[in-house]
Tab-separated table of C-alpha atoms in Angstrom:
chain	number	residue	atom	x	y	z
A	1	MET	CA	132.651	50.457	77.673
A	2	GLU	CA	129.585	49.160	79.413
A	3	ALA	CA	130.583	51.003	82.568
A	4	VAL	CA	131.132	54.249	80.662
A	5	ILE	CA	127.702	53.909	78.972
A	6	ASN	CA	125.993	53.369	82.298
A	7	GLU	CA	127.857	56.391	83.620
A	8	ILE	CA	126.481	58.599	80.833
A	9	LYS	CA	122.902	57.244	80.988
A	10	LYS	CA	121.752	59.519	83.731
A	11	PRO	CA	118.904	62.013	83.736
A	12	GLU	CA	121.245	64.997	84.034
A	13	ASN	CA	122.953	63.954	80.789
A	14	LEU	CA	119.698	63.555	78.780
A	15	VAL	CA	119.853	65.692	75.678
A	16	TYR	CA	117.036	64.332	73.604
A	17	GLY	CA	114.069	62.124	74.412
A	18	LYS	CA	110.480	61.502	73.420
A	19	THR	CA	108.252	64.513	74.237
A	20	LYS	CA	105.400	64.019	76.693
A	21	VAL	CA	102.884	65.465	74.191
A	22	LEU	CA	103.278	62.254	72.135
A	23	THR	CA	101.304	59.369	73.591
A	24	ASP	CA	102.841	55.904	74.210
A	25	ASN	CA	100.802	54.335	71.377
A	26	VAL	CA	102.987	52.726	68.758
A	27	MET	CA	102.353	54.482	65.410
A	28	HIS	CA	100.678	52.395	62.704
A	29	TYR	CA	102.674	54.119	59.937
A	30	CYS	CA	105.028	52.067	57.714
A	31	PRO	CA	108.726	51.984	58.761
A	32	GLY	CA	110.443	55.265	57.730
A	33	CYS	CA	107.217	57.207	57.073
A	34	SER	CA	107.670	60.993	57.275
A	35	HIS	CA	104.378	61.371	59.201
A	36	GLY	CA	106.106	60.127	62.392
A	37	VAL	CA	108.809	62.888	62.120
A	38	VAL	CA	106.261	65.612	61.539
A	39	HIS	CA	104.085	64.406	64.451
A	40	LYS	CA	107.166	64.476	66.668
A	41	VAL	CA	108.266	67.979	65.505
A	42	LEU	CA	104.710	69.288	66.017
A	43	SER	CA	104.526	67.748	69.533
A	44	GLU	CA	107.844	69.245	70.506
A	45	ILE	CA	106.747	72.708	69.472
A	46	ILE	CA	103.466	72.336	71.457
A	47	GLU	CA	105.544	71.286	74.496
A	48	GLU	CA	108.038	74.126	74.051
A	49	MET	CA	105.420	76.794	73.667
A	50	ASP	CA	103.470	75.206	76.571
A	51	ILE	CA	100.211	75.351	74.692
A	52	GLN	CA	99.102	71.692	75.040
A	53	ASP	CA	95.756	72.631	76.636
A	54	GLN	CA	95.141	75.498	74.194
A	55	THR	CA	95.767	73.734	70.927
A	56	ILE	CA	93.158	72.069	68.765
A	57	GLY	CA	94.069	70.194	65.662
A	58	VAL	CA	91.959	69.139	62.724
A	59	ALA	CA	92.719	65.594	61.651
A	60	PRO	CA	92.628	64.869	57.902
A	61	VAL	CA	91.585	61.812	55.870
A	62	GLY	CA	94.506	59.639	54.782
A	63	CYS	CA	97.084	57.645	56.784
A	64	SER	CA	97.281	60.336	59.421
A	65	VAL	CA	93.523	60.086	60.152
A	66	LEU	CA	94.488	58.390	63.401
A	67	ILE	CA	96.752	61.321	64.469
A	68	TYR	CA	94.530	61.874	67.513
A	69	ASN	CA	95.829	58.574	68.929
A	70	TYR	CA	99.395	59.865	68.899
A	71	ILE	CA	99.361	63.574	69.879
A	72	ASP	CA	97.809	64.276	73.192
A	73	ILE	CA	95.817	67.494	72.461
A	74	ASP	CA	92.183	68.218	71.458
A	75	TRP	CA	91.209	67.102	67.921
A	76	GLN	CA	88.390	67.389	65.465
A	77	GLU	CA	87.944	65.118	62.532
A	78	ALA	CA	87.042	66.745	59.256
A	79	ALA	CA	85.399	65.279	56.183
A	80	HIS	CA	87.906	64.755	53.362
A	81	GLY	CA	89.400	68.084	52.287
A	82	ARG	CA	87.201	70.154	54.563
A	83	ALA	CA	89.748	70.735	57.328
A	84	PRO	CA	90.306	74.523	56.543
A	85	ALA	CA	86.535	75.133	56.663
A	86	LEU	CA	86.215	73.434	60.034
A	87	ALA	CA	89.297	75.208	61.319
A	88	THR	CA	87.740	78.565	60.223
A	89	ALA	CA	84.715	77.889	62.331
A	90	MET	CA	86.814	76.741	65.298
A	91	LYS	CA	89.063	79.804	65.211
A	92	ARG	CA	86.153	82.150	64.952
A	93	LEU	CA	84.358	80.516	67.846
A	94	ARG	CA	87.509	80.162	70.017
A	95	PRO	CA	89.976	82.915	68.961
A	96	ASP	CA	92.017	82.180	72.084
A	97	ARG	CA	92.945	78.709	70.916
A	98	TYR	CA	95.730	77.691	68.569
A	99	ILE	CA	94.083	75.888	65.644
A	100	PHE	CA	95.955	73.943	62.999
A	101	THR	CA	95.020	71.531	60.235
A	102	TYR	CA	97.207	68.595	59.281
A	103	GLN	CA	96.542	67.566	55.646
A	104	GLY	CA	97.956	65.413	52.941
A	105	ASP	CA	98.202	66.251	49.265
A	106	GLY	CA	95.080	64.331	48.282
A	107	ASP	CA	93.193	66.116	51.062
A	108	LEU	CA	94.511	69.581	50.540
A	109	ALA	CA	95.306	69.839	46.799
A	110	ALA	CA	92.574	67.571	45.289
A	111	ILE	CA	89.263	67.351	47.088
A	112	GLY	CA	89.846	70.255	49.372
A	113	THR	CA	91.344	72.808	46.916
A	114	ALA	CA	88.342	75.127	47.214
A	115	GLU	CA	88.321	75.104	51.013
A	116	THR	CA	92.025	75.624	51.140
A	117	ILE	CA	92.182	78.492	48.688
A	118	HIS	CA	89.222	80.294	50.193
A	119	ALA	CA	90.365	79.893	53.797
A	120	CYS	CA	93.775	81.342	52.805
A	121	ASN	CA	92.142	84.089	50.715
A	122	ARG	CA	90.025	85.112	53.648
A	123	GLY	CA	93.187	85.217	55.760
A	124	GLU	CA	91.790	82.970	58.452
A	125	ASN	CA	94.095	82.938	61.373
A	126	ILE	CA	95.033	79.265	61.221
A	127	VAL	CA	98.077	77.154	60.488
A	128	ILE	CA	97.938	74.589	57.685
A	129	ILE	CA	100.478	71.798	57.688
A	130	PHE	CA	100.609	70.218	54.273
A	131	ILE	CA	102.305	66.856	53.874
A	132	ASN	CA	103.186	66.399	50.170
A	133	ASN	CA	104.339	62.967	49.169
A	134	GLY	CA	103.041	63.109	45.616
A	135	ILE	CA	100.556	60.187	45.790
A	136	TYR	CA	97.497	59.006	47.646
A	137	GLY	CA	99.400	56.834	50.166
A	138	MET	CA	96.625	55.203	52.157
A	139	THR	CA	94.475	53.962	49.296
A	140	GLY	CA	97.266	52.274	47.410
A	141	GLY	CA	99.552	54.863	45.843
A	142	GLN	CA	97.306	56.404	43.128
A	143	MET	CA	98.245	59.523	41.218
A	144	ALA	CA	97.528	62.813	43.028
A	145	PRO	CA	97.475	66.393	41.718
A	146	THR	CA	100.950	66.808	43.106
A	147	THR	CA	102.520	63.692	41.440
A	148	ILE	CA	105.521	65.087	39.524
A	149	GLU	CA	106.083	64.538	35.805
A	150	GLY	CA	107.441	61.067	35.127
A	151	MET	CA	106.635	59.781	38.593
A	152	LYS	CA	105.208	56.284	38.717
A	153	SER	CA	102.034	55.482	40.717
A	154	SER	CA	99.520	52.716	40.658
A	155	THR	CA	97.260	54.636	38.276
A	156	CYS	CA	100.079	55.921	36.036
A	157	PRO	CA	102.472	52.864	36.066
A	158	PHE	CA	104.584	54.233	33.197
A	159	GLY	CA	105.025	57.678	34.830
A	160	ARG	CA	102.884	60.799	34.762
A	161	GLU	CA	102.505	62.335	31.283
A	162	PRO	CA	101.270	65.918	31.288
A	163	VAL	CA	99.548	65.466	27.854
A	164	HIS	CA	97.474	62.681	29.159
A	165	ASP	CA	97.324	63.187	32.973
A	166	GLY	CA	97.554	66.979	33.268
A	167	ASN	CA	100.250	69.026	35.077
A	168	PRO	CA	101.315	68.729	38.630
A	169	LEU	CA	100.009	71.405	40.925
A	170	LYS	CA	102.299	73.632	43.004
A	171	MET	CA	99.823	74.363	45.730
A	172	THR	CA	102.098	76.256	47.991
A	173	GLU	CA	103.212	78.783	45.328
A	174	LEU	CA	99.483	79.210	44.483
A	175	LEU	CA	98.583	80.010	48.052
A	176	ALA	CA	101.540	82.419	48.472
A	177	GLN	CA	99.937	84.735	45.888
A	178	LEU	CA	96.850	85.216	48.060
A	179	PRO	CA	96.776	88.377	50.229
A	180	GLY	CA	95.439	86.507	53.246
A	181	THR	CA	98.488	84.341	53.776
A	182	ALA	CA	101.147	85.567	56.245
A	183	TYR	CA	103.748	82.809	56.066
A	184	VAL	CA	104.171	80.300	53.335
A	185	THR	CA	107.115	77.906	53.354
A	186	ARG	CA	108.176	74.585	51.966
A	187	GLN	CA	110.357	72.222	54.072
A	188	SER	CA	111.294	68.543	54.321
A	189	VAL	CA	112.302	66.040	56.964
A	190	HIS	CA	114.771	63.812	55.162
A	191	THR	CA	117.889	64.855	57.199
A	192	ALA	CA	118.509	66.024	60.697
A	193	GLY	CA	119.202	69.559	59.382
A	194	ALA	CA	115.945	69.594	57.474
A	195	VAL	CA	114.050	68.402	60.612
A	196	ARG	CA	115.524	71.373	62.515
A	197	LYS	CA	114.456	73.793	59.781
A	198	THR	CA	110.964	72.313	59.630
A	199	LYS	CA	110.670	72.711	63.406
A	200	LYS	CA	111.653	76.406	63.160
A	201	ALA	CA	109.116	76.879	60.293
A	202	ILE	CA	106.188	75.306	62.177
A	203	ARG	CA	107.121	77.275	65.298
A	204	LYS	CA	107.168	80.469	63.293
A	205	ALA	CA	103.712	79.591	61.829
A	206	PHE	CA	102.303	79.214	65.364
A	207	GLU	CA	103.940	82.486	66.437
A	208	LYS	CA	102.247	84.216	63.433
A	209	GLN	CA	98.905	82.795	64.616
A	210	LYS	CA	99.571	84.193	68.080
A	211	GLU	CA	100.135	87.613	66.500
A	212	ASN	CA	96.917	87.345	64.366
A	213	LYS	CA	98.834	87.808	61.102
A	214	GLY	CA	96.784	85.513	58.899
A	215	THR	CA	97.008	82.036	57.433
A	216	SER	CA	100.374	80.227	57.623
A	217	VAL	CA	101.002	77.264	55.272
A	218	VAL	CA	103.920	74.906	55.977
A	219	GLU	CA	104.384	72.358	53.208
A	220	VAL	CA	106.505	69.373	54.142
A	221	VAL	CA	107.786	67.478	51.122
A	222	SER	CA	107.817	63.922	52.368
A	223	THR	CA	108.176	60.297	51.288
A	224	CYS	CA	105.778	57.388	51.056
A	225	ASN	CA	108.261	54.598	50.727
A	226	SER	CA	105.554	51.851	50.583
A	227	GLY	CA	103.592	53.672	47.878
A	228	TRP	CA	106.781	54.544	45.993
A	229	LYS	CA	107.930	50.889	46.353
A	230	MET	CA	111.361	51.869	47.769
A	231	THR	CA	113.214	51.427	51.026
A	232	PRO	CA	113.020	54.475	53.396
A	233	VAL	CA	116.644	55.445	52.589
A	234	GLU	CA	116.122	55.072	48.808
A	235	ALA	CA	112.884	57.033	49.037
A	236	ASN	CA	114.760	59.937	50.762
A	237	LYS	CA	117.379	59.898	47.935
A	238	TRP	CA	114.722	59.733	45.270
A	239	MET	CA	112.964	62.718	46.866
A	240	GLU	CA	116.128	64.750	46.939
A	241	GLU	CA	116.930	64.031	43.324
A	242	ASN	CA	113.478	64.211	41.762
A	243	MET	CA	111.091	66.072	44.026
A	244	PHE	CA	113.310	68.996	45.165
A	245	PRO	CA	114.027	70.359	41.601
A	246	PHE	CA	110.261	70.740	41.128
A	247	TYR	CA	109.380	71.584	44.784
A	248	PRO	CA	112.338	73.772	45.885
A	249	LEU	CA	112.641	74.081	49.678
A	250	GLY	CA	112.601	77.470	51.456
A	251	ASP	CA	110.370	80.321	52.498
A	252	ILE	CA	108.114	81.577	49.711
A	253	LYS	CA	106.322	84.357	51.628
A	254	ASP	CA	106.938	85.936	55.021
A	255	VAL	CA	104.940	89.055	55.913
B	1	MET	CA	141.015	68.973	76.127
B	2	ALA	CA	137.372	68.242	76.628
B	3	LYS	CA	135.550	65.703	74.597
B	4	MET	CA	131.875	64.928	74.200
B	5	ILE	CA	130.879	61.379	74.688
B	6	GLY	CA	127.390	60.196	74.060
B	7	THR	CA	125.229	57.159	74.035
B	8	ILE	CA	121.822	56.239	72.775
B	9	GLU	CA	119.061	54.058	74.111
B	10	VAL	CA	116.762	52.473	71.545
B	11	ASP	CA	113.239	51.390	72.482
B	12	ILE	CA	113.611	48.025	70.827
B	13	GLU	CA	109.927	47.138	70.680
B	14	THR	CA	108.927	50.414	69.096
B	15	CYS	CA	111.774	50.395	66.507
B	16	LYS	CA	110.612	49.399	62.986
B	17	GLY	CA	114.101	48.996	61.545
B	18	CYS	CA	113.675	51.692	58.865
B	19	SER	CA	117.462	52.422	59.018
B	20	LEU	CA	117.036	56.227	58.690
B	21	CYS	CA	119.131	56.630	61.857
B	22	VAL	CA	121.874	54.402	60.399
B	23	GLU	CA	122.012	56.817	57.439
B	24	ALA	CA	121.785	59.994	59.626
B	25	CYS	CA	124.656	58.973	62.019
B	26	PRO	CA	127.789	60.958	61.041
B	27	THR	CA	130.149	58.625	63.000
B	28	ASN	CA	128.601	55.294	61.878
B	29	VAL	CA	127.678	54.203	65.360
B	30	ILE	CA	124.278	52.662	64.576
B	31	ALA	CA	123.578	49.431	62.712
B	32	LEU	CA	120.625	47.105	62.391
B	33	ALA	CA	120.703	44.033	64.601
B	34	ASP	CA	120.632	40.538	63.191
B	35	GLU	CA	118.038	39.622	65.780
B	36	VAL	CA	114.444	40.789	65.440
B	37	ASN	CA	112.017	42.402	67.930
B	38	GLY	CA	108.500	41.148	68.786
B	39	LYS	CA	107.156	42.516	65.501
B	40	GLY	CA	109.888	40.918	63.377
B	41	TYR	CA	111.842	44.060	62.669
B	42	ASN	CA	115.646	44.182	62.764
B	43	TYR	CA	115.995	46.897	65.385
B	44	ALA	CA	118.663	49.585	65.541
B	45	TYR	CA	121.461	49.243	68.086
B	46	MET	CA	124.847	50.790	68.916
B	47	ALA	CA	127.313	48.717	66.918
B	48	ASN	CA	130.273	51.060	67.591
B	49	PRO	CA	129.457	52.752	70.911
B	50	ASP	CA	132.947	54.330	71.232
B	51	ALA	CA	132.336	56.730	68.344
B	52	CYS	CA	129.072	58.252	69.618
B	53	ASN	CA	129.327	61.944	70.420
B	54	GLY	CA	125.658	62.510	71.281
B	55	CYS	CA	124.826	64.751	68.295
B	56	THR	CA	121.089	63.670	68.384
B	57	ASN	CA	120.786	63.373	64.551
B	58	CYS	CA	119.503	59.810	64.871
B	59	ALA	CA	116.840	60.764	67.335
B	60	LEU	CA	115.791	63.759	65.158
B	61	VAL	CA	115.140	61.640	62.037
B	62	CYS	CA	113.540	58.710	63.903
B	63	PRO	CA	109.889	58.576	62.808
B	64	ASP	CA	108.832	56.497	65.812
B	65	SER	CA	110.629	58.580	68.462
B	66	CYS	CA	112.304	55.477	69.894
B	67	ILE	CA	115.780	56.920	70.451
B	68	THR	CA	116.854	58.694	73.632
B	69	VAL	CA	120.207	60.454	73.567
B	70	TYR	CA	122.582	61.138	76.552
B	71	ARG	CA	125.689	63.266	76.279
B	72	LYS	CA	128.409	64.139	78.819
B	73	LYS	CA	131.500	66.348	78.582
B	74	VAL	CA	134.652	64.557	79.797
B	75	GLU	CA	138.103	66.039	80.355
B	76	MET	CA	140.776	64.135	78.439
B	77	VAL	CA	144.147	63.790	80.017
């Protein structure tokens, strides 16, 4: 078998490898974190579209604040929640560049709700990638606006109760109603099939930006296994059973 | 009849042993090793290399991009 394996391991038989847009730095994320998969998908699209020197990302606040160490493109760091405002300025100054923001749910749906909604309502020609794991992962798993009913977090240890804690916010559905958005979709990265679909969705969002159609929002329902206190495999199962009924996957708006 | 045979190469030092690839593999090729890497994680390895058909599912779900997949078509006699 060893001989057969060495026979196959040749450059001409290579079908999948790490893209060159990703740097060699080892990611600081916990084992099984969805951020790594989304970084990879994003890098692959940038490589496929050959826009590495024309893309500028806006890094968020949260675990992925160090995204500029991992994806080898130009980056700007925004204050918490202000990524769409910064991206607006960048796109208006450099309309020839591909501009995207990469934000978590605490960033996009809590502190940055105003910036997000107004950027989408103005129809700024940017791509917003929204990583929704239902909690504030980096600061210790506190309740976020997107925490679903009954979900446990460190600030609602008995599960979220709408009477006491308010209702979870479906940010993507909200943004789909605005006339400025061109493409609004919700995807996930829990299986290989879902990763392929997410890749198609992000690619489509970048194509829309190329055609000056308006704002594209790609929500990725993801896991935070450390914050949820589960193994990566359990977290994916929990997400399928509990998150997907409330956050159904698929395209919400496609103009 | 032609058959696809594949193999994977795991970057052992980058692997964090999350076992998402073990779950994603349709032919149960991958398992976590009993040994650990430099960071103390039980890394993924090919426990059953004969069954690999190079479908790339493991590499797609790997958050740390540490799996490289090779595939070759061979004629069966």
